[in-house]
GROMACS .gro file of C-alpha atoms in nm:
model
  304
    1MET     CA    1   4.921  -3.147  -6.767
    2SER     CA    2   5.283  -3.227  -6.834
    3ARG     CA    3   5.486  -3.375  -6.560
    4GLY     CA    4   5.651  -3.039  -6.499
    5SER     CA    5   5.324  -2.857  -6.430
    6GLY     CA    6   5.112  -3.152  -6.321
    7LYS     CA    7   4.841  -3.111  -6.586
    8GLY     CA    8   4.724  -3.435  -6.744
    9LEU     CA    9   4.821  -3.615  -6.429
   10SER     CA   10   4.528  -3.801  -6.279
   11LEU     CA   11   4.543  -3.738  -5.904
   12LYS     CA   12   4.272  -3.991  -5.838
   13ASP     CA   13   4.492  -4.262  -5.983
   14LYS     CA   14   4.758  -4.161  -5.732
   15LEU     CA   15   4.518  -4.161  -5.438
   16ASP     CA   16   4.543  -4.463  -5.210
   17GLY     CA   17   4.291  -4.435  -4.931
   18ASN     CA   18   4.372  -4.101  -4.768
   19GLU     CA   19   4.729  -4.095  -4.905
   20LEU     CA   20   4.822  -3.907  -5.223
   21ASP     CA   21   5.173  -3.969  -5.354
   22LEU     CA   22   5.303  -3.703  -5.596
   23SER     CA   23   5.669  -3.761  -5.532
   24LEU     CA   24   5.920  -3.798  -5.816
   25CYS     CA   25   5.676  -3.631  -6.060
   26ASP     CA   26   5.921  -3.360  -6.166
   27LEU     CA   27   5.672  -3.096  -6.049
   28ASN     CA   28   5.775  -2.730  -6.045
   29GLU     CA   29   5.439  -2.612  -5.911
   30VAL     CA   30   5.168  -2.760  -5.692
   31PRO     CA   31   4.825  -2.843  -5.849
   32VAL     CA   32   4.633  -2.673  -5.568
   33ARG     CA   33   4.291  -2.672  -5.739
   34GLU     CA   34   4.305  -3.047  -5.803
   35LEU     CA   35   4.423  -3.112  -5.448
   36ALA     CA   36   4.141  -2.899  -5.306
   37ALA     CA   37   3.896  -3.127  -5.491
   38LEU     CA   38   4.028  -3.425  -5.291
   39PRO     CA   39   3.960  -3.334  -4.927
   40LYS     CA   40   3.992  -3.699  -4.824
   41ALA     CA   41   4.365  -3.690  -4.919
   42THR     CA   42   4.491  -3.590  -4.573
   43ILE     CA   43   4.840  -3.731  -4.639
   44LEU     CA   44   5.027  -3.561  -4.924
   45ASP     CA   45   5.375  -3.655  -5.050
   46LEU     CA   46   5.541  -3.389  -5.272
   47SER     CA   47   5.897  -3.496  -5.210
   48CYS     CA   48   6.170  -3.520  -5.472
   49ASN     CA   49   6.031  -3.255  -5.709
   50ASN     CA   50   6.151  -2.917  -5.838
   51LEU     CA   51   5.936  -2.693  -5.618
   52ILE     CA   52   6.094  -2.355  -5.552
   53SER     CA   53   5.793  -2.204  -5.374
   54LEU     CA   54   5.440  -2.283  -5.271
   55PRO     CA   55   5.149  -2.068  -5.395
   56SER     CA   56   4.958  -1.869  -5.133
   57ASP     CA   57   4.639  -2.069  -5.200
   58PHE     CA   58   4.826  -2.384  -5.095
   59CYS     CA   59   4.741  -2.280  -4.736
   60SER     CA   60   4.374  -2.338  -4.815
   61LEU     CA   61   4.438  -2.715  -4.803
   62MET     CA   62   4.346  -2.720  -4.436
   63HIS     CA   63   4.250  -3.088  -4.449
   64LEU     CA   64   4.617  -3.192  -4.466
   65VAL     CA   65   4.743  -3.386  -4.166
   66LYS     CA   66   5.077  -3.512  -4.299
   67LEU     CA   67   5.287  -3.324  -4.556
   68ASP     CA   68   5.618  -3.430  -4.710
   69LEU     CA   69   5.805  -3.150  -4.894
   70SER     CA   70   6.153  -3.298  -4.856
   71LYS     CA   71   6.418  -3.285  -5.129
   72ASN     CA   72   6.281  -2.984  -5.318
   73ARG     CA   73   6.429  -2.638  -5.368
   74LEU     CA   74   6.195  -2.440  -5.144
   75GLN     CA   75   6.347  -2.107  -5.037
   76GLN     CA   76   6.055  -1.997  -4.820
   77LEU     CA   77   5.708  -2.097  -4.707
   78PRO     CA   78   5.394  -1.883  -4.758
   79LEU     CA   79   5.340  -1.617  -4.492
   80ASP     CA   80   5.007  -1.770  -4.390
   81PHE     CA   81   5.142  -2.125  -4.370
   82GLY     CA   82   4.996  -2.137  -4.018
   83ARG     CA   83   4.647  -2.177  -4.168
   84LEU     CA   84   4.724  -2.551  -4.203
   85ILE     CA   85   4.610  -2.594  -3.843
   86ASN     CA   86   4.540  -2.967  -3.877
   87LEU     CA   87   4.896  -3.046  -3.980
   88GLN     CA   88   5.066  -3.295  -3.746
   89HIS     CA   89   5.361  -3.423  -3.949
   90LEU     CA   90   5.584  -3.196  -4.162
   91ASP     CA   91   5.897  -3.302  -4.348
   92LEU     CA   92   6.111  -3.017  -4.489
   93LEU     CA   93   6.437  -3.215  -4.522
   94ASN     CA   94   6.693  -3.095  -4.776
   95ASN     CA   95   6.547  -2.764  -4.900
   96ARG     CA   96   6.684  -2.409  -4.909
   97LEU     CA   97   6.495  -2.262  -4.614
   98VAL     CA   98   6.662  -1.999  -4.397
   99THR     CA   99   6.368  -1.892  -4.181
  100LEU     CA  100   6.010  -1.989  -4.114
  101PRO     CA  101   5.706  -1.759  -4.134
  102VAL     CA  102   5.582  -1.626  -3.799
  103SER     CA  103   5.244  -1.786  -3.865
  104PHE     CA  104   5.423  -2.122  -3.819
  105ALA     CA  105   5.348  -2.073  -3.447
  106GLN     CA  106   4.978  -2.137  -3.521
  107LEU     CA  107   5.042  -2.501  -3.611
  108LYS     CA  108   4.927  -2.606  -3.265
  109ASN     CA  109   4.872  -2.971  -3.369
  110LEU     CA  110   5.223  -3.018  -3.511
  111LYS     CA  111   5.388  -3.322  -3.349
  112TRP     CA  112   5.673  -3.411  -3.589
  113LEU     CA  113   5.916  -3.182  -3.777
  114ASP     CA  114   6.232  -3.238  -3.982
  115LEU     CA  115   6.440  -2.931  -4.084
  116LYS     CA  116   6.772  -3.106  -4.150
  117ASP     CA  117   6.989  -3.008  -4.445
  118ASN     CA  118   6.854  -2.651  -4.476
  119PRO     CA  119   7.071  -2.335  -4.452
  120LEU     CA  120   6.876  -2.232  -4.144
  121ASP     CA  121   6.940  -1.923  -3.940
  122PRO     CA  122   7.182  -2.028  -3.664
  123VAL     CA  123   6.935  -1.954  -3.388
  124LEU     CA  124   6.659  -2.152  -3.559
  125ALA     CA  125   6.899  -2.434  -3.640
  126LYS     CA  126   7.003  -2.458  -3.275
  127VAL     CA  127   6.642  -2.463  -3.161
  128ALA     CA  128   6.541  -2.731  -3.414
  129GLY     CA  129   6.837  -2.959  -3.344
  130ASP     CA  130   6.869  -3.292  -3.522
  131CYS     CA  131   6.593  -3.518  -3.643
  132LEU     CA  132   6.769  -3.851  -3.647
  133ASP     CA  133   6.495  -4.050  -3.481
  134GLU     CA  134   6.130  -4.020  -3.386
  135LYS     CA  135   6.203  -3.864  -3.049
  136GLN     CA  136   6.429  -3.592  -3.188
  137CYS     CA  137   6.178  -3.506  -3.463
  138LYS     CA  138   5.902  -3.472  -3.204
  139GLN     CA  139   6.126  -3.257  -2.985
  140ALA     CA  140   6.209  -3.041  -3.289
  141ALA     CA  141   5.837  -2.980  -3.348
  142VAL     CA  142   5.782  -2.874  -2.985
  143LYS     CA  143   6.092  -2.654  -2.964
  144VAL     CA  144   6.039  -2.486  -3.300
  145LEU     CA  145   5.676  -2.413  -3.215
  146GLN     CA  146   5.782  -2.259  -2.884
  147HIS     CA  147   6.051  -2.056  -3.059
  148MET     CA  148   5.811  -1.930  -3.325
  149LYS     CA  149   5.550  -1.847  -3.060
  150ALA     CA  150   5.813  -1.642  -2.876
  151ILE     CA  151   5.896  -1.462  -3.200
  152GLN     CA  152   5.528  -1.408  -3.265
  153SER     CA  153   5.477  -1.274  -2.912
  154GLU     CA  154   5.773  -1.040  -2.952
  155GLN     CA  155   5.643  -0.919  -3.285
  156ASP     CA  156   5.298  -0.876  -3.136
  157ARG     CA  157   5.453  -0.682  -2.848
  158GLN     CA  158   5.649  -0.465  -3.087
  159ARG     CA  159   5.339  -0.420  -3.298
  160GLN     CA  160   5.142  -0.320  -2.990
  161GLN     CA  161   5.418  -0.080  -2.888
  162LYS     CA  162   5.417   0.066  -3.236
  163LEU     CA  163   5.039   0.097  -3.230
  164GLN     CA  164   5.057   0.251  -2.883
  165ALA     CA  165   5.324   0.493  -3.002
  166GLU     CA  166   5.112   0.578  -3.305
  167ARG     CA  167   4.809   0.631  -3.079
  168GLU     CA  168   5.014   0.851  -2.847
  169MET     CA  169   5.144   1.042  -3.144
  170GLU     CA  170   4.790   1.076  -3.277
  171LYS     CA  171   4.671   1.196  -2.937
  172LYS     CA  172   4.959   1.440  -2.925
  173ARG     CA  173   4.874   1.568  -3.272
  174GLU     CA  174   4.507   1.597  -3.173
  175ALA     CA  175   4.603   1.781  -2.853
  176GLU     CA  176   4.828   2.014  -3.050
  177GLN     CA  177   4.550   2.067  -3.301
  178ARG     CA  178   4.302   2.141  -3.022
  179ALA     CA  179   4.551   2.379  -2.861
  180LYS     CA  180   4.608   2.549  -3.196
  181GLU     CA  181   4.234   2.581  -3.254
  182ALA     CA  182   4.191   2.716  -2.900
  183GLN     CA  183   4.465   2.973  -2.964
  184GLU     CA  184   4.301   3.071  -3.291
  185ARG     CA  185   3.963   3.106  -3.118
  186GLU     CA  186   4.121   3.312  -2.842
  187LEU     CA  187   4.296   3.530  -3.101
  188ARG     CA  188   3.971   3.583  -3.291
  189LYS     CA  189   3.793   3.659  -2.965
  190ARG     CA  190   4.062   3.911  -2.866
  191GLU     CA  191   4.057   4.073  -3.209
  192LYS     CA  192   3.678   4.094  -3.192
  193ALA     CA  193   3.697   4.253  -2.846
  194GLU     CA  194   3.960   4.500  -2.967
  195GLU     CA  195   3.749   4.587  -3.269
  196LYS     CA  196   3.446   4.637  -3.045
  197GLU     CA  197   3.649   4.856  -2.809
  198ARG     CA  198   3.779   5.061  -3.102
  199ARG     CA  199   3.429   5.113  -3.235
  200ARG     CA  200   3.308   5.207  -2.887
  201ARG     CA  201   3.584   5.468  -2.855
  202GLU     CA  202   3.497   5.607  -3.198
  203TYR     CA  203   3.131   5.622  -3.095
  204ASP     CA  204   3.217   5.799  -2.767
  205ALA     CA  205   3.444   6.042  -2.952
  206GLN     CA  206   3.175   6.119  -3.208
  207LYS     CA  207   2.917   6.161  -2.933
  208ALA     CA  208   3.147   6.394  -2.735
  209ALA     CA  209   3.224   6.595  -3.050
  210LYS     CA  210   2.853   6.623  -3.123
  211GLN     CA  211   2.779   6.738  -2.768
  212GLU     CA  212   3.064   6.989  -2.785
  213MET     CA  213   2.929   7.119  -3.115
  214GLU     CA  214   2.580   7.151  -2.966
  215LYS     CA  215   2.718   7.342  -2.666
  216LYS     CA  216   2.915   7.572  -2.895
  217THR     CA  217   2.612   7.634  -3.115
  218LYS     CA  218   2.397   7.701  -2.807
  219LYS     CA  219   2.651   7.951  -2.671
  220GLU     CA  220   2.670   8.130  -3.005
  221THR     CA  221   2.290   8.144  -3.014
  222VAL     CA  222   2.277   8.287  -2.662
  223HIS     CA  223   2.543   8.549  -2.742
  224THR     CA  224   2.356   8.642  -3.058
  225ARG     CA  225   2.019   8.690  -2.881
  226LYS     CA  226   2.151   8.866  -2.571
  227PRO     CA  227   2.210   9.221  -2.721
  228ALA     CA  228   1.865   9.227  -2.880
  229SER     CA  229   1.702   9.137  -2.554
  230SER     CA  230   1.907   9.395  -2.358
  231SER     CA  231   1.802   9.679  -2.597
  232ARG     CA  232   1.434   9.620  -2.524
  233PRO     CA  233   1.275   9.794  -2.229
  234PRO     CA  234   1.176   9.566  -1.950
  235GLN     CA  235   0.827   9.442  -1.999
  236ARG     CA  236   0.571   9.455  -1.730
  237PRO     CA  237   0.414   9.141  -1.610
  238ARG     CA  238   0.138   9.030  -1.842
  239HIS     CA  239  -0.122   8.989  -1.565
  240LYS     CA  240  -0.063   9.345  -1.436
  241LEU     CA  241  -0.087   9.490  -1.785
  242SER     CA  242  -0.406   9.299  -1.854
  243TRP     CA  243  -0.565   9.424  -1.530
  244SER     CA  244  -0.473   9.786  -1.604
  245ARG     CA  245  -0.620   9.762  -1.949
  246SER     CA  246  -0.945   9.616  -1.812
  247VAL     CA  247  -0.979   9.900  -1.562
  248LEU     CA  248  -0.903  10.152  -1.833
  249ARG     CA  249  -1.165  10.003  -2.060
  250VAL     CA  250  -1.429  10.016  -1.784
  251LEU     CA  251  -1.342  10.377  -1.706
  252LEU     CA  252  -1.353  10.468  -2.071
  253PHE     CA  253  -1.689  10.299  -2.108
  254VAL     CA  254  -1.828  10.481  -1.804
  255LEU     CA  255  -1.682  10.807  -1.930
  256PHE     CA  256  -1.836  10.745  -2.269
  257CYS     CA  257  -2.175  10.683  -2.112
  258ILE     CA  258  -2.142  10.996  -1.902
  259LEU     CA  259  -2.036  11.202  -2.202
  260CYS     CA  260  -2.326  11.073  -2.401
  261THR     CA  261  -2.564  11.165  -2.116
  262LEU     CA  262  -2.406  11.507  -2.076
  263ALA     CA  263  -2.424  11.568  -2.447
  264ALA     CA  264  -2.788  11.479  -2.445
  265CYS     CA  265  -2.850  11.705  -2.145
  266LYS     CA  266  -2.666  11.998  -2.299
  267LEU     CA  267  -2.766  11.972  -2.659
  268THR     CA  268  -3.125  11.860  -2.634
  269GLU     CA  269  -3.436  11.991  -2.475
  270LEU     CA  270  -3.372  11.761  -2.182
  271GLN     CA  271  -3.123  12.005  -2.027
  272HIS     CA  272  -3.395  12.164  -1.814
  273GLN     CA  273  -3.505  11.830  -1.682
  274PRO     CA  274  -3.418  11.758  -1.320
  275LEU     CA  275  -3.199  11.464  -1.421
  276CYS     CA  276  -2.998  11.669  -1.666
  277VAL     CA  277  -2.964  11.951  -1.415
  278SER     CA  278  -2.820  11.701  -1.171
  279MET     CA  279  -2.592  11.551  -1.435
  280ASN     CA  280  -2.456  11.889  -1.536
  281THR     CA  281  -2.389  11.974  -1.175
  282LEU     CA  282  -2.219  11.639  -1.119
  283TYR     CA  283  -2.009  11.688  -1.432
  284GLU     CA  284  -1.883  12.021  -1.316
  285ASP     CA  285  -1.799  11.880  -0.972
  286VAL     CA  286  -1.612  11.580  -1.124
  287VAL     CA  287  -1.409  11.800  -1.355
  288ALA     CA  288  -1.311  12.019  -1.067
  289ALA     CA  289  -1.214  11.719  -0.858
  290LEU     CA  290  -1.008  11.565  -1.140
  291GLN     CA  291  -0.817  11.880  -1.188
  292ASN     CA  292  -0.716  11.872  -0.822
  293HIS     CA  293  -0.635  11.490  -0.818
  294LYS     CA  294  -0.274  11.468  -0.935
  295THR     CA  295  -0.238  11.093  -0.878
  296LEU     CA  296  -0.524  11.007  -1.111
  297GLN     CA  297  -0.392  11.251  -1.365
  298ASN     CA  298  -0.054  11.077  -1.361
  299MET     CA  299  -0.215  10.736  -1.401
  300LEU     CA  300  -0.429  10.860  -1.688
  301GLN     CA  301  -0.131  11.019  -1.858
  302HIS     CA  302   0.077  10.701  -1.817
  303ASN     CA  303  -0.200  10.473  -1.954
  304SER     CA  304  -0.261  10.709  -2.244
   0.00000   0.00000   0.00000
């Protein structure tokens, strides 16, 4: 690559042991793919180039131990810059950085840091201090890491508070939803009970009307039948009537037999027989007795 992009540049020719020097190459972007192919290059010098930003995949170069990005035009570092967990030495002198990504707190192995000549946020600038000698640069690494860890903790706390608030809000919404559903169920239950009660009242009203109609019809039937029954003569008990008829039939049968015998005794040659003489005499006596027996006459007249 051209010197501006880095293509055509042989990185292996620049590699000296574990040090790779790409300074003063007029680079405006980092050849990440080529650098990833050289995992033994743990010391990388990209100083004095035209880098405005680092690509996000730059943070995949986790084998880097020492990194020099001084005297570029970097305005910010990638958000996941903290993935470079093996980094111990970082030079960011003379760039355009204002803040550092929160993930910077994950650089737990960082021992040396230079942030001079950057338009840093006043708080961060005060924490970093100067890096005029080895001791100050080491102190800057420790203090900046502590500061970024505090920021990370605060952000984590705020994030947890936000998550907790969202959970509480979600619980509240769920509770309100449950309450609403309970109210709807109660309303449906009440409406169902009211409908059932209405139907029961209608059923009772219909039943009462039907019973009233039956009573009215029964009364009308009784009033209609009563005159007809009152016009009839009182009937005698059926068992008495049946007994009277049986007696009458027996008497009629006996009378018929007697009449037949008397007829035979009077109209035939048997009239001079002793039996017929006795029968004729008995007949005359019975007739005389019947004529004098008023009670039997009344009974016979009534039955006839």
